[in-house]
Amino acid sequence: MTGLRGAELLAPAGDFEALKAAVQNGADAVYLGGSAFGARAQAAFFAEEALKEAVAYCHLRGARLYITLNTLVKDAEFEAFYAIAREAILAGVDAALVQDLGAISLLRESFPGLELHASTQMSINNASGARMAAELGLKRVVAARECSLDALAGMAQSGVEVEAFCHGALCAGFSGQCLLSSFIGGRSGNRGRCAQPCRHALTLDGRAGYHLSTRDLCSFASLSELLSAGVSAFKIEGRLKRPEYVAIVTAAYRRALDLALEGRQTPEEEALRTLSALQGVFNRGGFTEGYAGGSRDAAIYFAERPNHLGLPVGTVLRAEGGRALIAESAALHPGDGLEARIGSESVGLTVEGVDRGPFGAWIRAPKGLRAKMSLHRTSDALQLQAARQSYAGERRRHKIKIWFRCLAGEKTALRLDEIEVFGEAPREAVQHALREDQLRRQLEKLGDSIFEAGEVQIELGEGLFLPLSAINALRREAAAGLEAKILAQALPSQELLPYSPTKPAQIKETRPNAPLRVRRSGSIQELLSSEADELEYAPVDYTLPSLRAALLRLQGAVKGKVRLSLPPFLEEGELQGIAALLKETGTAAVANNLSQLYALRGTDLTAGFGLNVFNTRTALTLQGLGAARLRLSPECTLGMAAEIAKSVPAELFIQGRLPAMVLRSCPLRAREGLGGEGRERCMLCKREGFFLKDRKGASLPLLPYFTQKGCTIVAHNPFPLDIGSNGRERLKTMPFSAIIEETLPEGGQRTRGHFFRGVE
């Protein structure tokens, strides 16, 4: 549902103060987390009573409220998931954001009236993915941040509403496909617990830096283009940000979006002031216009630091005796947070007072502050104070009609819009009779309520007296009744069905005596020499001429099944070309994105890692969408995997390099200052990939795959997966249909992955 103005502005609420900041500064809707299953587990959550209060606050002010239920769910957690969803529905939420296909199945089954939005964690990046989302019963798709403007336009024509991020932090990896935090420390981004290892210092070709740390997105200047592409909801990221941040960013985008909807641009001087305000409250090396704005590589990453850069405000001229003389380029104020920098050194300080003289401004200096240091303001006291004031009072009021009748011998009547209440009859005045001007002032005293007086009509008999307390009581009663009516009208009508556990399905295929052995490789030579039951080709080059030649060669030389592993990110045109080739050659495929299931329906399909098969409900859903076999998520324990395999033909990857991140921007190109131009001809890595090293010295292999529009980088876990001899023994008693293996490099450290430890 788009906003009243024609497009929806959606803001984050990490706590109740942030919710107020969002609504009071013009958000059409807010999104927040319940007590569990939200993709920002670190954010404050809204449990039952707090959620009801939040819903009422929004609905009374004409805003909608969405709850995030967008993590993967374990089989053992579905009853708790159902309870939290039911609690949210009873509180009156307007929609739920979801990732897990099994969760979508449960919600549609249990609460058929609940509006569902596909979280960006569902990795939907093209029109085919949007069409599949529509078939799954989703009303809206939160587009992947990697979508181009053309991709957004294609999605908008697919029968769903399209929501796009317009401001805030960007993930380096393709959302829903990132396992880096999971592999490194067991904190899964798909479970809302990402530790953000991409923001840590890494070494690239001997050069230390924050090579995977992205700038923040800012689409402030391109809202008109996004509207023209068909985007109907604009999302501000930031459930972990302070309320003042939410207030400042929401207000900026409210103004810009209103102008864009009128076909106007923000005036240049105002735009510059707004951009400076946005940078002042938070920026990582400036902003990027993001993928929809055509940014790639150097325009996406900022390797110098991973946190707030602030804005330059001056230079230290000298520091002595606990004081420092500053040459201001922007006025300092008491309460400002500053960071002084020179080279790799930095000193933080808070301005306690400013003593300006003919040669500069004196401030108190902490230890370490010295001459020639540059000063950046990282916290603007005046900006934050103004932001707090913006949501301290009530700015979103309903203008109401007031009608009051006070006649001799009749009960007093007061009507606020459609709500009418009655009170005691007036008495004959002994000294001071009621006057209309006095009565009008009393009726218009609506205080900090959500109402303000519009038209006021009064019928007043002569010489009558009524205590002011009686008038106030009538006004309060009517206002309460009107609030109750507004809330009742805003409450979604929902059907709540009882929880129904997953019913294990009967395996239709005849299980082999032992699981099929599948050899996976990007080398044709290795596959041709393999004695495995099936071969899985995972090439570097997905351009159509190269792919056609490789598939024909494999199919002509081997007897067993050959299947192509599809990359998780393909643009719509690329997907359609590959789908046509697979159908033409009769090649089976491993789908790693919902769009691929849609484009290749009716063919021999396996659901791959990218579809996050983490529970039985998801597996059954994918089976219903045409997947003949289900490759289980590498975040499953061996026990979880075996349980899923009881109900579906499941396969397990037990040996090889696991993908950790999918990067649409290249750190190597970013290091060279290169952007999107010429990517299809780039040879910086000689098409062989490169490595990033972490602070412990582990090497993260970054390997490209190529399509007609250039490369996408897949970062792999530093240590190859190997289930080990004990794990292989346990597999003999488990009902898997297939076991997938890659050739391991000789020597080096191995990992057992999550087979025995699981994820948080």
mmCIF file of C-alpha atoms in Angstrom, residues 381-574:
data_model
loop_
_atom_site.group_PDB
_atom_site.id
_atom_site.type_symbol
_atom_site.label_atom_id
_atom_site.label_comp_id
_atom_site.label_asym_id
_atom_site.label_seq_id
_atom_site.Cartn_x
_atom_site.Cartn_y
_atom_site.Cartn_z
ATOM 1 C CA ALA A 381 25.085 19.466 19.127
ATOM 2 C CA LEU A 382 22.784 22.025 17.481
ATOM 3 C CA GLN A 383 21.699 19.590 14.765
ATOM 4 C CA LEU A 384 20.878 16.893 17.291
ATOM 5 C CA GLN A 385 19.018 19.345 19.537
ATOM 6 C CA ALA A 386 16.868 20.485 16.609
ATOM 7 C CA ALA A 387 16.238 16.858 15.680
ATOM 8 C CA ARG A 388 15.019 16.042 19.198
ATOM 9 C CA GLN A 389 12.717 19.045 19.149
ATOM 10 C CA SER A 390 11.203 17.804 15.880
ATOM 11 C CA TYR A 391 9.566 14.861 17.654
ATOM 12 C CA ALA A 392 9.159 16.289 21.163
ATOM 13 C CA GLY A 393 5.641 17.533 20.439
ATOM 14 C CA GLU A 394 2.743 16.550 18.218
ATOM 15 C CA ARG A 395 3.089 17.527 14.559
ATOM 16 C CA ARG A 396 0.672 15.079 12.916
ATOM 17 C CA ARG A 397 -2.814 16.148 13.914
ATOM 18 C CA HIS A 398 -6.233 15.434 12.497
ATOM 19 C CA LYS A 399 -8.195 18.612 11.794
ATOM 20 C CA ILE A 400 -11.684 17.950 13.126
ATOM 21 C CA LYS A 401 -15.078 19.588 13.051
ATOM 22 C CA ILE A 402 -16.455 20.540 16.443
ATOM 23 C CA TRP A 403 -20.158 20.997 17.107
ATOM 24 C CA PHE A 404 -21.488 21.958 20.545
ATOM 25 C CA ARG A 405 -25.067 22.491 21.706
ATOM 26 C CA CYS A 406 -26.029 23.963 25.064
ATOM 27 C CA LEU A 407 -29.723 24.804 25.358
ATOM 28 C CA ALA A 408 -31.986 25.204 28.357
ATOM 29 C CA GLY A 409 -33.729 22.014 29.424
ATOM 30 C CA GLU A 410 -31.615 19.733 27.229
ATOM 31 C CA LYS A 411 -28.582 17.602 27.823
ATOM 32 C CA THR A 412 -25.432 19.232 26.604
ATOM 33 C CA ALA A 413 -24.153 17.656 23.355
ATOM 34 C CA LEU A 414 -20.641 17.673 21.838
ATOM 35 C CA ARG A 415 -19.697 16.145 18.493
ATOM 36 C CA LEU A 416 -16.106 15.732 17.252
ATOM 37 C CA ASP A 417 -16.433 14.634 13.636
ATOM 38 C CA GLU A 418 -18.751 11.579 13.859
ATOM 39 C CA ILE A 419 -18.433 10.982 17.605
ATOM 40 C CA GLU A 420 -21.202 12.544 19.701
ATOM 41 C CA VAL A 421 -21.365 12.539 23.514
ATOM 42 C CA PHE A 422 -23.874 13.973 26.005
ATOM 43 C CA GLY A 423 -23.486 15.608 29.386
ATOM 44 C CA GLU A 424 -25.491 17.329 32.078
ATOM 45 C CA ALA A 425 -28.051 19.984 31.190
ATOM 46 C CA PRO A 426 -26.963 23.614 31.774
ATOM 47 C CA ARG A 427 -28.287 25.632 34.699
ATOM 48 C CA GLU A 428 -29.564 29.174 34.725
ATOM 49 C CA ALA A 429 -26.644 31.531 35.315
ATOM 50 C CA VAL A 430 -26.621 33.385 38.635
ATOM 51 C CA GLN A 431 -23.701 35.701 37.919
ATOM 52 C CA HIS A 432 -21.670 34.867 34.793
ATOM 53 C CA ALA A 433 -23.383 33.275 31.846
ATOM 54 C CA LEU A 434 -21.459 31.218 29.293
ATOM 55 C CA ARG A 435 -20.169 33.316 26.385
ATOM 56 C CA GLU A 436 -19.553 31.861 22.909
ATOM 57 C CA ASP A 437 -15.957 33.162 22.717
ATOM 58 C CA GLN A 438 -15.181 31.600 26.104
ATOM 59 C CA LEU A 439 -16.785 28.324 25.059
ATOM 60 C CA ARG A 440 -14.901 28.298 21.738
ATOM 61 C CA ARG A 441 -11.546 28.699 23.493
ATOM 62 C CA GLN A 442 -12.364 25.854 25.841
ATOM 63 C CA LEU A 443 -13.462 23.516 23.060
ATOM 64 C CA GLU A 444 -10.333 24.253 21.012
ATOM 65 C CA LYS A 445 -8.024 23.322 23.905
ATOM 66 C CA LEU A 446 -6.937 19.996 22.439
ATOM 67 C CA GLY A 447 -3.451 20.197 23.962
ATOM 68 C CA ASP A 448 -0.931 17.571 22.872
ATOM 69 C CA SER A 449 -3.622 15.316 21.458
ATOM 70 C CA ILE A 450 -3.631 14.206 17.827
ATOM 71 C CA PHE A 451 -6.527 16.581 17.068
ATOM 72 C CA GLU A 452 -6.716 20.238 16.167
ATOM 73 C CA ALA A 453 -9.821 22.320 15.798
ATOM 74 C CA GLY A 454 -11.090 23.026 12.337
ATOM 75 C CA GLU A 455 -14.612 24.357 11.856
ATOM 76 C CA VAL A 456 -16.342 25.064 15.189
ATOM 77 C CA GLN A 457 -20.133 25.415 15.409
ATOM 78 C CA ILE A 458 -21.829 26.420 18.659
ATOM 79 C CA GLU A 459 -25.516 26.572 19.583
ATOM 80 C CA LEU A 460 -25.740 28.410 22.900
ATOM 81 C CA GLY A 461 -28.866 29.544 24.736
ATOM 82 C CA GLU A 462 -28.871 32.824 26.630
ATOM 83 C CA GLY A 463 -28.180 33.141 30.357
ATOM 84 C CA LEU A 464 -26.896 29.600 30.866
ATOM 85 C CA PHE A 465 -24.147 28.266 33.071
ATOM 86 C CA LEU A 466 -22.086 25.050 32.727
ATOM 87 C CA PRO A 467 -18.928 24.299 34.733
ATOM 88 C CA LEU A 468 -15.746 24.323 32.689
ATOM 89 C CA SER A 469 -14.927 20.932 34.199
ATOM 90 C CA ALA A 470 -18.068 19.502 32.571
ATOM 91 C CA ILE A 471 -17.042 20.916 29.181
ATOM 92 C CA ASN A 472 -13.528 19.499 29.581
ATOM 93 C CA ALA A 473 -14.909 16.084 30.510
ATOM 94 C CA LEU A 474 -17.146 16.058 27.428
ATOM 95 C CA ARG A 475 -14.186 17.028 25.217
ATOM 96 C CA ARG A 476 -11.991 14.291 26.687
ATOM 97 C CA GLU A 477 -14.736 11.671 26.286
ATOM 98 C CA ALA A 478 -15.398 12.621 22.683
ATOM 99 C CA ALA A 479 -11.693 12.723 21.833
ATOM 100 C CA ALA A 480 -11.199 9.273 23.360
ATOM 101 C CA GLY A 481 -14.122 7.961 21.339
ATOM 102 C CA LEU A 482 -12.718 9.444 18.153
ATOM 103 C CA GLU A 483 -9.305 7.908 18.846
ATOM 104 C CA ALA A 484 -10.962 4.523 19.388
ATOM 105 C CA LYS A 485 -12.815 4.845 16.092
ATOM 106 C CA ILE A 486 -9.642 5.752 14.190
ATOM 107 C CA LEU A 487 -7.850 2.743 15.680
ATOM 108 C CA ALA A 488 -10.741 0.414 14.894
ATOM 109 C CA GLN A 489 -10.861 1.598 11.283
ATOM 110 C CA ALA A 490 -7.088 1.182 10.889
ATOM 111 C CA LEU A 491 -7.006 -2.306 12.400
ATOM 112 C CA PRO A 492 -6.528 -4.851 9.589
ATOM 113 C CA SER A 493 -9.192 -7.521 9.361
ATOM 114 C CA GLN A 494 -7.453 -10.845 9.937
ATOM 115 C CA GLU A 495 -8.375 -14.492 10.105
ATOM 116 C CA LEU A 496 -6.352 -16.389 12.725
ATOM 117 C CA LEU A 497 -6.135 -20.137 12.259
ATOM 118 C CA PRO A 498 -4.522 -22.516 14.761
ATOM 119 C CA TYR A 499 -0.911 -23.620 14.423
ATOM 120 C CA SER A 500 -0.433 -26.688 12.287
ATOM 121 C CA PRO A 501 2.893 -28.549 12.522
ATOM 122 C CA THR A 502 4.717 -29.567 9.360
ATOM 123 C CA LYS A 503 3.460 -32.877 8.083
ATOM 124 C CA PRO A 504 6.403 -34.918 6.775
ATOM 125 C CA ALA A 505 5.885 -35.813 3.140
ATOM 126 C CA GLN A 506 6.343 -39.248 1.673
ATOM 127 C CA ILE A 507 9.418 -39.446 -0.532
ATOM 128 C CA LYS A 508 8.172 -40.205 -4.031
ATOM 129 C CA GLU A 509 11.518 -41.145 -5.563
ATOM 130 C CA THR A 510 13.042 -44.545 -5.025
ATOM 131 C CA ARG A 511 16.068 -44.014 -2.839
ATOM 132 C CA PRO A 512 19.317 -45.537 -4.057
ATOM 133 C CA ASN A 513 21.120 -47.982 -1.774
ATOM 134 C CA ALA A 514 23.720 -45.249 -1.338
ATOM 135 C CA PRO A 515 23.525 -41.531 -2.101
ATOM 136 C CA LEU A 516 24.464 -40.441 -5.593
ATOM 137 C CA ARG A 517 27.990 -39.077 -5.796
ATOM 138 C CA VAL A 518 28.136 -35.674 -7.476
ATOM 139 C CA ARG A 519 31.440 -34.108 -8.531
ATOM 140 C CA ARG A 520 31.345 -30.315 -8.706
ATOM 141 C CA SER A 521 33.995 -28.332 -10.561
ATOM 142 C CA GLY A 522 34.621 -25.403 -12.855
ATOM 143 C CA SER A 523 37.148 -27.465 -14.834
ATOM 144 C CA ILE A 524 35.850 -29.433 -17.787
ATOM 145 C CA GLN A 525 38.950 -31.628 -17.724
ATOM 146 C CA GLU A 526 38.383 -32.569 -14.099
ATOM 147 C CA LEU A 527 34.741 -33.418 -14.754
ATOM 148 C CA LEU A 528 35.602 -35.525 -17.799
ATOM 149 C CA SER A 529 38.011 -37.599 -15.723
ATOM 150 C CA SER A 530 35.594 -38.065 -12.813
ATOM 151 C CA GLU A 531 33.904 -41.360 -12.027
ATOM 152 C CA ALA A 532 31.064 -39.711 -10.055
ATOM 153 C CA ASP A 533 27.417 -40.598 -10.738
ATOM 154 C CA GLU A 534 26.627 -37.018 -11.774
ATOM 155 C CA LEU A 535 28.643 -33.982 -12.792
ATOM 156 C CA GLU A 536 27.982 -30.394 -11.788
ATOM 157 C CA TYR A 537 29.620 -27.699 -13.869
ATOM 158 C CA ALA A 538 30.309 -24.421 -12.050
ATOM 159 C CA PRO A 539 32.182 -22.333 -14.624
ATOM 160 C CA VAL A 540 33.821 -18.957 -14.481
ATOM 161 C CA ASP A 541 32.476 -17.917 -17.883
ATOM 162 C CA TYR A 542 28.675 -17.709 -18.257
ATOM 163 C CA THR A 543 28.713 -15.853 -21.571
ATOM 164 C CA LEU A 544 26.492 -17.770 -23.966
ATOM 165 C CA PRO A 545 29.041 -18.842 -26.622
ATOM 166 C CA SER A 546 31.428 -20.206 -23.994
ATOM 167 C CA LEU A 547 28.637 -21.874 -22.029
ATOM 168 C CA ARG A 548 27.147 -23.530 -25.113
ATOM 169 C CA ALA A 549 30.493 -24.991 -26.150
ATOM 170 C CA ALA A 550 31.228 -26.307 -22.650
ATOM 171 C CA LEU A 551 27.817 -27.931 -22.152
ATOM 172 C CA LEU A 552 27.862 -29.620 -25.555
ATOM 173 C CA ARG A 553 31.341 -30.959 -24.901
ATOM 174 C CA LEU A 554 30.371 -32.371 -21.513
ATOM 175 C CA GLN A 555 27.136 -33.921 -22.720
ATOM 176 C CA GLY A 556 28.871 -35.538 -25.664
ATOM 177 C CA ALA A 557 31.590 -37.100 -23.551
ATOM 178 C CA VAL A 558 29.931 -38.432 -20.387
ATOM 179 C CA LYS A 559 27.113 -40.887 -19.730
ATOM 180 C CA GLY A 560 25.804 -39.536 -16.428
ATOM 181 C CA LYS A 561 23.702 -36.469 -15.819
ATOM 182 C CA VAL A 562 25.362 -33.092 -16.315
ATOM 183 C CA ARG A 563 23.921 -30.100 -14.535
ATOM 184 C CA LEU A 564 24.896 -26.446 -14.617
ATOM 185 C CA SER A 565 25.281 -24.531 -11.361
ATOM 186 C CA LEU A 566 23.743 -21.117 -11.938
ATOM 187 C CA PRO A 567 25.284 -18.069 -10.265
ATOM 188 C CA PRO A 568 23.147 -16.372 -7.598
ATOM 189 C CA PHE A 569 23.006 -13.007 -9.388
ATOM 190 C CA LEU A 570 21.874 -12.720 -13.001
ATOM 191 C CA GLU A 571 20.159 -9.779 -14.626
ATOM 192 C CA GLU A 572 16.891 -10.557 -16.377
ATOM 193 C CA GLY A 573 18.331 -10.604 -19.895
ATOM 194 C CA GLU A 574 21.243 -12.799 -18.825
#
